[in-house]
CSV table of C-alpha atoms in Angstrom, one decimal:
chain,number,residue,atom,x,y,z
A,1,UNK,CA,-6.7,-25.5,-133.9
A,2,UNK,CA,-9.6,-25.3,-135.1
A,3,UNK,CA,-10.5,-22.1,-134.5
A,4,UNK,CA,-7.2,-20.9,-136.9
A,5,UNK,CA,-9.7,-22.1,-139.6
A,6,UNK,CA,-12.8,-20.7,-138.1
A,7,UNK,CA,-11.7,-17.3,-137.0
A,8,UNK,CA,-9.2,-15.8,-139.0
A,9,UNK,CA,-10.9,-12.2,-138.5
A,10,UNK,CA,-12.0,-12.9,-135.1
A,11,UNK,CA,-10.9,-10.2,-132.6
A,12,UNK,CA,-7.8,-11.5,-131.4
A,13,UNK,CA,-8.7,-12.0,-127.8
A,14,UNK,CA,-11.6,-14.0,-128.8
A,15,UNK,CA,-9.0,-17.4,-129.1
A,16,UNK,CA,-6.0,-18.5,-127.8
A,17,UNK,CA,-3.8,-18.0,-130.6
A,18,UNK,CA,-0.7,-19.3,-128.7
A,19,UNK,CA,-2.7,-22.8,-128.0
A,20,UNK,CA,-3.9,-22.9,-131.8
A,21,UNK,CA,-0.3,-22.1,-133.2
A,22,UNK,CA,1.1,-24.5,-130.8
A,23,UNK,CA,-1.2,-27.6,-132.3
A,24,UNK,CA,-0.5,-26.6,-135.4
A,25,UNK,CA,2.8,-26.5,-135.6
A,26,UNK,CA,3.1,-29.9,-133.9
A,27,UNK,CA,0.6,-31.6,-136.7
A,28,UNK,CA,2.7,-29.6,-139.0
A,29,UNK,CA,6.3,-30.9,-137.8
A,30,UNK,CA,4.6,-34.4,-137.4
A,31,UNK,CA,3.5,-34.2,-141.3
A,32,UNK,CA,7.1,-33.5,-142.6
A,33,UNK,CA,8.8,-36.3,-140.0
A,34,UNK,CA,6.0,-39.2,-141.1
A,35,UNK,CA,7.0,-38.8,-144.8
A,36,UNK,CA,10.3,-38.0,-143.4
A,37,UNK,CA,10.8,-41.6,-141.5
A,38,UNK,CA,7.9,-43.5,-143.6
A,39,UNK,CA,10.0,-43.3,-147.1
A,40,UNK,CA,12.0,-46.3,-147.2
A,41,UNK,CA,9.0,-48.3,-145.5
A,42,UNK,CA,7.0,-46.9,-147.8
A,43,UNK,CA,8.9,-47.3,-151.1
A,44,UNK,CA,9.7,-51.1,-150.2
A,45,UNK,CA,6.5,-52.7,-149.3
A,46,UNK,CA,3.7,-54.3,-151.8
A,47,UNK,CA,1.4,-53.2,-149.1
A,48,UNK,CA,2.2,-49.5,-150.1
A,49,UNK,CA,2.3,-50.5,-153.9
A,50,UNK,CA,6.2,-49.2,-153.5
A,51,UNK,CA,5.0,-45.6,-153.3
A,52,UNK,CA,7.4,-43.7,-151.0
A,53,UNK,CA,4.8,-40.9,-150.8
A,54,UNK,CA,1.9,-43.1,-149.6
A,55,UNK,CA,2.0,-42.9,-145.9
A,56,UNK,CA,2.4,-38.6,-146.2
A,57,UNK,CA,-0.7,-39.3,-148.7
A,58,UNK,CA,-2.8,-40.6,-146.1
A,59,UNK,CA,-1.3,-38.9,-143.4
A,60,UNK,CA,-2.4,-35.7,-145.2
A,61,UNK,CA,-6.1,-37.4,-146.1
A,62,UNK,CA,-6.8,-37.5,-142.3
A,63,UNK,CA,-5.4,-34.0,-141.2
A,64,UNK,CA,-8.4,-33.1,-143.8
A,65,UNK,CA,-10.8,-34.5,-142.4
A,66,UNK,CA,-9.3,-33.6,-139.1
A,67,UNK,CA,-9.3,-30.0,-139.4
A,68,UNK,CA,-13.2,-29.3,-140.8
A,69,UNK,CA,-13.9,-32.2,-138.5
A,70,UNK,CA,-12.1,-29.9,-135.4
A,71,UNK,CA,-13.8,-26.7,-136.7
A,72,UNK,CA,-17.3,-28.2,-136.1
A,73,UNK,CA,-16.2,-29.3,-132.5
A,74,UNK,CA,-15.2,-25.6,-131.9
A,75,UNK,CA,-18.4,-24.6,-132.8
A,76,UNK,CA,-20.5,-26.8,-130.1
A,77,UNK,CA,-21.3,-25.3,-126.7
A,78,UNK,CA,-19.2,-27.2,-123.8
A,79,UNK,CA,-22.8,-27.8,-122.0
A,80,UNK,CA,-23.6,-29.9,-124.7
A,81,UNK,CA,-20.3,-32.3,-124.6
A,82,UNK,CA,-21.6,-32.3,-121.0
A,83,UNK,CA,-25.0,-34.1,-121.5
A,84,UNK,CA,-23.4,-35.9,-124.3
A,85,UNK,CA,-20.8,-37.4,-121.7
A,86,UNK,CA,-22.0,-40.5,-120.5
A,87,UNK,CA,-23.6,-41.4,-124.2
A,88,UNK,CA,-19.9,-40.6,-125.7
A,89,UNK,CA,-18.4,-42.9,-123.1
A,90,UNK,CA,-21.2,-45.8,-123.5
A,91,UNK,CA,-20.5,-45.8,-127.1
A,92,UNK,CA,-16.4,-46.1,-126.8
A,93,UNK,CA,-17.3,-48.7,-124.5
A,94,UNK,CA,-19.4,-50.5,-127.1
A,95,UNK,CA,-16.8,-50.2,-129.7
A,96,UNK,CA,-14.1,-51.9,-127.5
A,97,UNK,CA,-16.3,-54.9,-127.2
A,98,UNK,CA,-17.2,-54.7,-131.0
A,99,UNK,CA,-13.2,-54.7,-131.5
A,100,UNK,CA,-12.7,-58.0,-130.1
A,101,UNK,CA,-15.3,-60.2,-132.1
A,102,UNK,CA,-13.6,-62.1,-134.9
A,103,UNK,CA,-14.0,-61.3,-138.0
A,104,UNK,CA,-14.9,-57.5,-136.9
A,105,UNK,CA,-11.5,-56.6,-135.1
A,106,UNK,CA,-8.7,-56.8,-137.1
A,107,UNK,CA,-5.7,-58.3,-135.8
A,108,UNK,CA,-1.8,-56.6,-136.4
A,109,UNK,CA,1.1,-58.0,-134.9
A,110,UNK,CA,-1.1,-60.5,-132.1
A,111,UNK,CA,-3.2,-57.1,-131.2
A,112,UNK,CA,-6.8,-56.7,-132.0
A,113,UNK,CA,-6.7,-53.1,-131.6
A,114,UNK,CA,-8.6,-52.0,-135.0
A,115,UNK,CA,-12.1,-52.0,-136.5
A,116,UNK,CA,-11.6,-52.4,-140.5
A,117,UNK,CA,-13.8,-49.6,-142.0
A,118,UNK,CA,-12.6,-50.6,-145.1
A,119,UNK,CA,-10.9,-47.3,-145.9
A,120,UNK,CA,-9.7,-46.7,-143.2
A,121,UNK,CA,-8.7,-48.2,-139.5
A,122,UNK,CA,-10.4,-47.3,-136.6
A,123,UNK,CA,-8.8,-47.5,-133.3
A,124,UNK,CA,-11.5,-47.7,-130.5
A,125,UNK,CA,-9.0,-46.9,-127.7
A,126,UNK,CA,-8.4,-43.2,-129.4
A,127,UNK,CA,-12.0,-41.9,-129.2
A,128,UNK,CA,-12.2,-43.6,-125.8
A,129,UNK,CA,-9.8,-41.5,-124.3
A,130,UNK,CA,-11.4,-38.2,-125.1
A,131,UNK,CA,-14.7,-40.2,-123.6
A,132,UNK,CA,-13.0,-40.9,-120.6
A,133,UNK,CA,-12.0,-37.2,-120.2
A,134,UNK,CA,-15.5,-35.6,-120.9
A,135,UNK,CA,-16.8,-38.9,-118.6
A,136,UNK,CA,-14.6,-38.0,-115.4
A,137,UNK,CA,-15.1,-34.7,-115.2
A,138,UNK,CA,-19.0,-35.0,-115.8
A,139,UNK,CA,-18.9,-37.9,-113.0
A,140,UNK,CA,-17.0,-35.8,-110.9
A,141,UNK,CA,-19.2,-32.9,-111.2
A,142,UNK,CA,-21.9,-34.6,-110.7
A,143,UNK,CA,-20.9,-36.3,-107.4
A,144,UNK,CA,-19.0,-33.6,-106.8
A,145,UNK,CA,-21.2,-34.3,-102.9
A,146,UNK,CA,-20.2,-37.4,-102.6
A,147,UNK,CA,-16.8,-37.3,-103.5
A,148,UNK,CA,-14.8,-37.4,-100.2
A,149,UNK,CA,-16.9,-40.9,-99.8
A,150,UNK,CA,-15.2,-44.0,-101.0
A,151,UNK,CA,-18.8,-45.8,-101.7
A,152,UNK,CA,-20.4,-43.4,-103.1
A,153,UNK,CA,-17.9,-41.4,-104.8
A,154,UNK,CA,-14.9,-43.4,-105.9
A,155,UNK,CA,-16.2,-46.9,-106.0
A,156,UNK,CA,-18.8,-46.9,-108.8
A,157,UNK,CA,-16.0,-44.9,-111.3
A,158,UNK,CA,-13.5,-47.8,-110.3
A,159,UNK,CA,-15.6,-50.6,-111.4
A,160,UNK,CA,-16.6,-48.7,-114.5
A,161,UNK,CA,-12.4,-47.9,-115.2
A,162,UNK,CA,-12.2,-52.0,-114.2
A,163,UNK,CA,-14.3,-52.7,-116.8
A,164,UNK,CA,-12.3,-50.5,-120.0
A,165,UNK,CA,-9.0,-52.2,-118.7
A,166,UNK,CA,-10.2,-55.2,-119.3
A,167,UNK,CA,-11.5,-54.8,-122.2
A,168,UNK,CA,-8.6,-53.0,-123.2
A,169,UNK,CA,-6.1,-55.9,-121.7
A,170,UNK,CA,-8.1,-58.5,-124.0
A,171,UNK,CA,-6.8,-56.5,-127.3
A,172,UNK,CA,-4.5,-56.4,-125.5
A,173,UNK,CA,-3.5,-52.8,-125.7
A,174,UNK,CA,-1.4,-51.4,-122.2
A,175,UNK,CA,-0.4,-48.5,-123.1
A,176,UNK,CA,-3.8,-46.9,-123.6
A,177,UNK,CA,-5.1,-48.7,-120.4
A,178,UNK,CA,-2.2,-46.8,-118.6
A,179,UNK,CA,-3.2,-43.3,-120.2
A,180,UNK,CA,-6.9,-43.9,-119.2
A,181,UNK,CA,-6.5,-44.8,-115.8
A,182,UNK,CA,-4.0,-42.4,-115.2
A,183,UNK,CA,-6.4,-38.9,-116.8
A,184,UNK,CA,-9.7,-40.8,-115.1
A,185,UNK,CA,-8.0,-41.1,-111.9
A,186,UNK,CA,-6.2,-37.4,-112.1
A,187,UNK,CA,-9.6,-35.6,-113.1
A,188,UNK,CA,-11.3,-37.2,-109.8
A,189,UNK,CA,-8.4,-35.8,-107.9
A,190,UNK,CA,-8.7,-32.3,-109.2
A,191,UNK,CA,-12.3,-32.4,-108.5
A,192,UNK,CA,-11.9,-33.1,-105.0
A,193,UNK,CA,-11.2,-36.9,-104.1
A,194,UNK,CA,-10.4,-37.7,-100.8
A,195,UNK,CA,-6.6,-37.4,-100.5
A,196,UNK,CA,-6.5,-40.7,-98.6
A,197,UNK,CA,-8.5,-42.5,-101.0
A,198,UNK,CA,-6.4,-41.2,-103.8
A,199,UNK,CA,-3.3,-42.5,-101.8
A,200,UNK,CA,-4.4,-45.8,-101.8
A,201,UNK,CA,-5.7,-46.0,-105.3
A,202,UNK,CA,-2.3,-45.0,-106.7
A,203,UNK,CA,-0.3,-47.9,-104.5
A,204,UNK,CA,-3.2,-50.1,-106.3
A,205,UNK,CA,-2.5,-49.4,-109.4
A,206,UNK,CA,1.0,-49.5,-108.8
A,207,UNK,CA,0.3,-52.9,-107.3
A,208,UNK,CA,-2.0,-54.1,-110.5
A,209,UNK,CA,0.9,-52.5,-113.1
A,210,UNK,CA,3.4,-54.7,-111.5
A,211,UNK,CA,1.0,-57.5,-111.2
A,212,UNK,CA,0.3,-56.7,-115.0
A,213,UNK,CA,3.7,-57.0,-115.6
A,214,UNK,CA,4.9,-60.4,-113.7
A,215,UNK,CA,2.1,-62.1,-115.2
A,216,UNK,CA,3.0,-61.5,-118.7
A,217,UNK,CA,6.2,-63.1,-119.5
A,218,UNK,CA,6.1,-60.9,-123.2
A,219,UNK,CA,6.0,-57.5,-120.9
A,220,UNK,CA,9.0,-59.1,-118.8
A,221,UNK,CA,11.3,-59.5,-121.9
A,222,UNK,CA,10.2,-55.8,-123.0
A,223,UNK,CA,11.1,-54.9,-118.5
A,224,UNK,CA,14.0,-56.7,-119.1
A,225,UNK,CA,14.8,-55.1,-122.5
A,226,UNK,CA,14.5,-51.6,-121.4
A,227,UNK,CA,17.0,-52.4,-118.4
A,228,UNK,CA,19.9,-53.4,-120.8
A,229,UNK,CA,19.1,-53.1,-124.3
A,230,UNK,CA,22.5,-53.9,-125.1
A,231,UNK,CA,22.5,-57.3,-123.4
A,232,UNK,CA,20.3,-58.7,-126.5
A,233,UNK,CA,20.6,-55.8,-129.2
A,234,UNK,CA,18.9,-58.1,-131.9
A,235,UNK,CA,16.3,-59.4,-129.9
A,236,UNK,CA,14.3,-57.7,-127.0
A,237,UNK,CA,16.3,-54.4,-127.5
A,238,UNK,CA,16.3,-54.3,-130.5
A,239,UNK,CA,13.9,-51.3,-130.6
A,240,UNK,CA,15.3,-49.4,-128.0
A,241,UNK,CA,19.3,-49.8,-129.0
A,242,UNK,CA,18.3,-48.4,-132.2
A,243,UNK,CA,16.5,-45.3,-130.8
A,244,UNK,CA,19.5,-44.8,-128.6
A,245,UNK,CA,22.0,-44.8,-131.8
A,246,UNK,CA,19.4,-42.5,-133.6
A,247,UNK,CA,19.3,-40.2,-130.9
A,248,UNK,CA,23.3,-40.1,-130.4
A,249,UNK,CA,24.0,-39.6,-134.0
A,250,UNK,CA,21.3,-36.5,-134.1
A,251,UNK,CA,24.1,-34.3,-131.6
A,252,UNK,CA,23.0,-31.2,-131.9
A,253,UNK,CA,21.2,-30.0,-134.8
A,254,UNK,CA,21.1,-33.7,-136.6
A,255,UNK,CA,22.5,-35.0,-139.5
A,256,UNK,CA,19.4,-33.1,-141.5
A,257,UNK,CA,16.3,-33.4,-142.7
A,258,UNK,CA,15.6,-36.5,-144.6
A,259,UNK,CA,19.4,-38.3,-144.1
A,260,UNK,CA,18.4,-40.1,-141.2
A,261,UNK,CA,20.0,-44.3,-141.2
A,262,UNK,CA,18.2,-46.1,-138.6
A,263,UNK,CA,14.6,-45.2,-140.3
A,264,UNK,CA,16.2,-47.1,-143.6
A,265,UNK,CA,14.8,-50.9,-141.8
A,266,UNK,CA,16.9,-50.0,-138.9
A,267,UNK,CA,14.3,-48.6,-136.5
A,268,UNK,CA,10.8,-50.3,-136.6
A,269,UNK,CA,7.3,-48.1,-136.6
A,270,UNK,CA,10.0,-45.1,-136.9
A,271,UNK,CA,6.8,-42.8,-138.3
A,272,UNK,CA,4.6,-43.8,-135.2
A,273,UNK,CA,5.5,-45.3,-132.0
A,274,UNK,CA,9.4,-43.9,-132.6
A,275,UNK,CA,8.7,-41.1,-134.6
A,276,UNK,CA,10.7,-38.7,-131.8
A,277,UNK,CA,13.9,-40.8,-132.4
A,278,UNK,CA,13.8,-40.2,-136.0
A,279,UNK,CA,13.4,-36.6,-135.0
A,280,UNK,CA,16.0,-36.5,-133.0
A,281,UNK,CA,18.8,-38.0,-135.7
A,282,UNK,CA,17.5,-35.5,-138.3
A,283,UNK,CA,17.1,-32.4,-136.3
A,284,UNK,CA,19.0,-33.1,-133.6
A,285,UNK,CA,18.6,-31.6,-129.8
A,286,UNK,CA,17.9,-28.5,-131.3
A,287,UNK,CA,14.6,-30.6,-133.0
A,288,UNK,CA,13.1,-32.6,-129.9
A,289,UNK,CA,13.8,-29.3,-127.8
A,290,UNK,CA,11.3,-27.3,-130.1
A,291,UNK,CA,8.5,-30.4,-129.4
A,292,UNK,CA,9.1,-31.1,-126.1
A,293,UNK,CA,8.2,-27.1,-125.1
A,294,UNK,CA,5.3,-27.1,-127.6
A,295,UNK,CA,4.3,-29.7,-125.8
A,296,UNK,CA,4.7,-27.8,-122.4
A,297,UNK,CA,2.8,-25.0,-124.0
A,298,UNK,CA,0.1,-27.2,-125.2
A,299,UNK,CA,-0.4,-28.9,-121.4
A,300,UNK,CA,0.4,-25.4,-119.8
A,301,UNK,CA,-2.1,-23.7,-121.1
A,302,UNK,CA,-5.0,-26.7,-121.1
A,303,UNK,CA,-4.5,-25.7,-117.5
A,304,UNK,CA,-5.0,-22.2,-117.3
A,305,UNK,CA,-7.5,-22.8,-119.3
A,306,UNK,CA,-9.0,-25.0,-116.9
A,307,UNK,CA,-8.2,-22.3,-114.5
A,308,UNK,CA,-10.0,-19.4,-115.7
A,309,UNK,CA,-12.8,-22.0,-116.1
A,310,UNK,CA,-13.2,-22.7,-112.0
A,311,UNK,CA,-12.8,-19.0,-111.7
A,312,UNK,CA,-16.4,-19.0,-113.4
A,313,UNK,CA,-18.0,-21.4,-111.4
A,314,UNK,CA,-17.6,-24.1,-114.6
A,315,UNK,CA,-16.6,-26.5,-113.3
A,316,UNK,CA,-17.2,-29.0,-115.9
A,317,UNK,CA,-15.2,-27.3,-118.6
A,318,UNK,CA,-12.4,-26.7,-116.0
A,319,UNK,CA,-11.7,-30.4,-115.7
A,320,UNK,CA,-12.6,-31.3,-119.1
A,321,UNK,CA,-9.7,-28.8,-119.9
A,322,UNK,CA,-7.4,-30.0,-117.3
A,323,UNK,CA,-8.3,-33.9,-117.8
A,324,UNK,CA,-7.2,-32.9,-121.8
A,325,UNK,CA,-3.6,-31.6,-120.7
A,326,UNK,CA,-3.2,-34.5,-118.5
A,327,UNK,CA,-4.3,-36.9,-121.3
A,328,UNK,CA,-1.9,-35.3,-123.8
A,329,UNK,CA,0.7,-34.3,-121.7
A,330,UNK,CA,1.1,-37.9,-119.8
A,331,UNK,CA,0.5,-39.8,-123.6
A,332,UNK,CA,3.8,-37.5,-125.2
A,333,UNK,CA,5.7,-38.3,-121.9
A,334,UNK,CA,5.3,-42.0,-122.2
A,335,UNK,CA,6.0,-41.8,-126.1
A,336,UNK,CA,9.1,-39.5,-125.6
A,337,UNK,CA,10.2,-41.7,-122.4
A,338,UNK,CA,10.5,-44.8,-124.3
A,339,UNK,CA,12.2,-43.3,-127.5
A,340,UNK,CA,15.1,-41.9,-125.0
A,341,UNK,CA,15.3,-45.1,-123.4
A,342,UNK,CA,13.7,-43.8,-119.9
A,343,UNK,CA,10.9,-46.1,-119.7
A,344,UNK,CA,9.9,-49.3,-121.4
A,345,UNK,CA,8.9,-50.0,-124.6
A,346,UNK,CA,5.4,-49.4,-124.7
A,347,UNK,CA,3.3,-48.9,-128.3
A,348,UNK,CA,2.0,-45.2,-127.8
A,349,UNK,CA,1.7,-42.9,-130.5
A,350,UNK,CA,2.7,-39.0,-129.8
A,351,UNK,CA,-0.3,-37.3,-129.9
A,352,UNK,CA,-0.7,-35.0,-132.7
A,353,UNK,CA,2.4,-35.7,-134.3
A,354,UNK,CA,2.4,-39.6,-135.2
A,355,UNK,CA,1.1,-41.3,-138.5
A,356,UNK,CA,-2.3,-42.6,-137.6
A,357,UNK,CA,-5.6,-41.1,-138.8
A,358,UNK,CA,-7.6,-42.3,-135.6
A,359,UNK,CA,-5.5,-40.7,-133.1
A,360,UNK,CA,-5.1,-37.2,-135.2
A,361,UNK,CA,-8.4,-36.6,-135.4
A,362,UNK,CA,-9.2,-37.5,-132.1
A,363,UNK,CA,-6.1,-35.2,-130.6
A,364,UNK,CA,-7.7,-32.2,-133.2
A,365,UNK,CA,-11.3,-32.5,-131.7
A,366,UNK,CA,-9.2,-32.6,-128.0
A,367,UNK,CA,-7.6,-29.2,-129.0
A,368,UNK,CA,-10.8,-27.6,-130.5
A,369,UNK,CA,-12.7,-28.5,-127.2
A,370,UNK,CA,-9.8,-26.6,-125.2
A,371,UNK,CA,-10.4,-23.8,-127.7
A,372,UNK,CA,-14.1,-24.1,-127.2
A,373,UNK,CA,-13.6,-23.8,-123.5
A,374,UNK,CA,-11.3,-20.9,-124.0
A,375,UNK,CA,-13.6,-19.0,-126.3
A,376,UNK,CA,-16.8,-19.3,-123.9
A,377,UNK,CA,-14.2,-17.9,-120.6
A,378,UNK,CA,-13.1,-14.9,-122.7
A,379,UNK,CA,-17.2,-14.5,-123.6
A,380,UNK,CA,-18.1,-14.6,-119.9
A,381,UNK,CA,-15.0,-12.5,-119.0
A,382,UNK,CA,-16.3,-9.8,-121.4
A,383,UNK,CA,-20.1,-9.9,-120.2
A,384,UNK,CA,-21.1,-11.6,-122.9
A,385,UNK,CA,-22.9,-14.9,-122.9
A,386,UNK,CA,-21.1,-18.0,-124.1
């Protein structure tokens, strides 16, 4: 993406133009739905001083500072984000504490998920997920010897990923846990984890989700919601029955832009966590068929990226590259999973498209990394130096 702005004369294999238009037109699609589904909110709450523009106003505000913010990114060598790894993840790991001191953290709906900046909101668990990406595959490189050992290799990245969850829990905030643990955890295996290890580890976290789950009575009603929405349509369904009825009345090619129902107070955070079901209603299969495969083309070619990355001995960048297409790809499963009714409820944005100024610029600065990574394998593939 960022690299659009950057290179406009470039030569044109200097960037991957497919990977640039495909962010683009996802931020671009997500801009129209948010003011699409954010309207009625918008236009009815003092918060918003009845403005039925305001949340396409700020929306726009953070795409830029998210693309100049991205363009800069593009411009930094990959062996720096390297060395900067471990300080990058430090810091995240800071501002999750620093999130959950009264008075500091500010607390939404019995979450304390946000640091008041005053203009803004920021969300510690976004920039923590691009540190836990640069993180992994620097760790794994790095022990990239010990690797096959469970002491040395896998043990001293568990505690550290113990640690985040439960910080992370203590917001509490789930559904970025789950996307964490799920790209540290993948990286390590793509770097070379013993397959045995990585065997067990997934029936443990299987074992800790589920624990995670019985222990909460509040995740049971959502378990319990997503089972049969229907059974309690006004109460733990309530989210999910009305994604289902937006999705059914989108058919084919939706009922058109901007005429959606269940965004007018029907369909709660309908411009982020169900942003997708508003989608559907308005533009139909047609519409959620044109994000799903930018989002295929998005995670398909993090990965060849990564590829092409391994094929020149880089191994950092390859799993940085690869760690970002699981991030993103796994984060826009979850998201679309619950709006279609085939996994629980779970508060995740979809990345790239959602209202939410932390998580866009943190999913711009993602792409413009994979753009970085990109640019320096076409430079080495040329002879050049990256």
């Amino acid at each position: 993406m960022a690299s659009y702005v950057f290179a406009q004369n470039a030569p044109a294999a200097e960037y991957d133009r497919s990977l640039a238009w495909a962010a683009l037109l996802l931020v671009a699609i997500g801009l129209v739905m948010v003011y699409s589904a954010s309207i009625a909110t918008a236009e009815a709450s003092r918060f918003t001083a009845y403005n039925p523009a305001y949340y396409l106003v700020r929306d726009g505000v953070f795409l830029a500072v998210a693309l100049p913010v991205a363009t800069s990114v593009f411009l930094v060598p990959v062996k720096l984000w390297q060395q900067a790894a471990p300080w990058l993840f430090i810091a995240c790991v800071a501002l999750l504490v620093v999130v959950l001191v009264p008075g500091i953290g500010r607390e939404v709906n019995g979450s304390r998920r946000w640091i008041n900046l005053y203009l803004v909101n920021l969300q510690p668990s976004e920039p923590a997920k691009l540190a836990a990406v640069l993180y992994a595959a620097d760790y794994t490189v790095r022990k990239h010897a010990v690797m096959k050992s469970f002491k040395k290799g896998l043990l001293p990245m568990l505690g550290v990923m113990l640690l985040v969850s439960w910080l992370l829990l203590r917001e509490p905030d789930f559904g970025a846990l789950v996307v964490i643990a799920i790209t540290a955890f993948g990286i390590l295996f793509l770097g070379g984890m013993n397959g045995r290890h990585f065997a067990a580890l997934v029936v443990m976290l299987a074992v800790g989700f589920v624990g995670l789950i019985l222990s909460s009575p509040y995740r049971m009603h959502r378990i319990f919601g997503f089972m049969d929405p229907w059974n309690d349509a006004f109460g733990t369904g309530y989210q999910l029955s009305h994604a289902l009825i937006a999705f059914g009345r989108g058919e084919w090619f939706g009922v058109g832009l901007g005429a959606s129902v269940e965004k007018l107070h029907y369909l709660p955070e309908a411009h982020t966590d169900f942003l997708l079901a508003v989608i559907a209603e308005e533009l139909g299969f047609a519409g959620v068929a044109v994000v799903v495969g930018l989002f295929a083309w998005v995670v398909l070619r993090a990965f060849l990226i990564g590829r092409r990355a391994a094929l020149h001995e880089r191994h950092f960048a390859a799993l940085a590259a690869q760690g970002i297409g699981i991030w993103i790809g796994f984060q826009a499963l979850i998201n679309m999973g619950v709006n279609m009714g085939l996994l629980p409820t779970k508060g995740l944005t979809l990345p790239l498209m959602s209202f939410g100024g932390s998580g866009l610029v943190v999913n711009c600065v993602a792409i413009a990394i994979l753009l970085r990574i990109d640019w320096e394998n076409r430079q080495l593939a040329r002879g050049l130096p990256a």
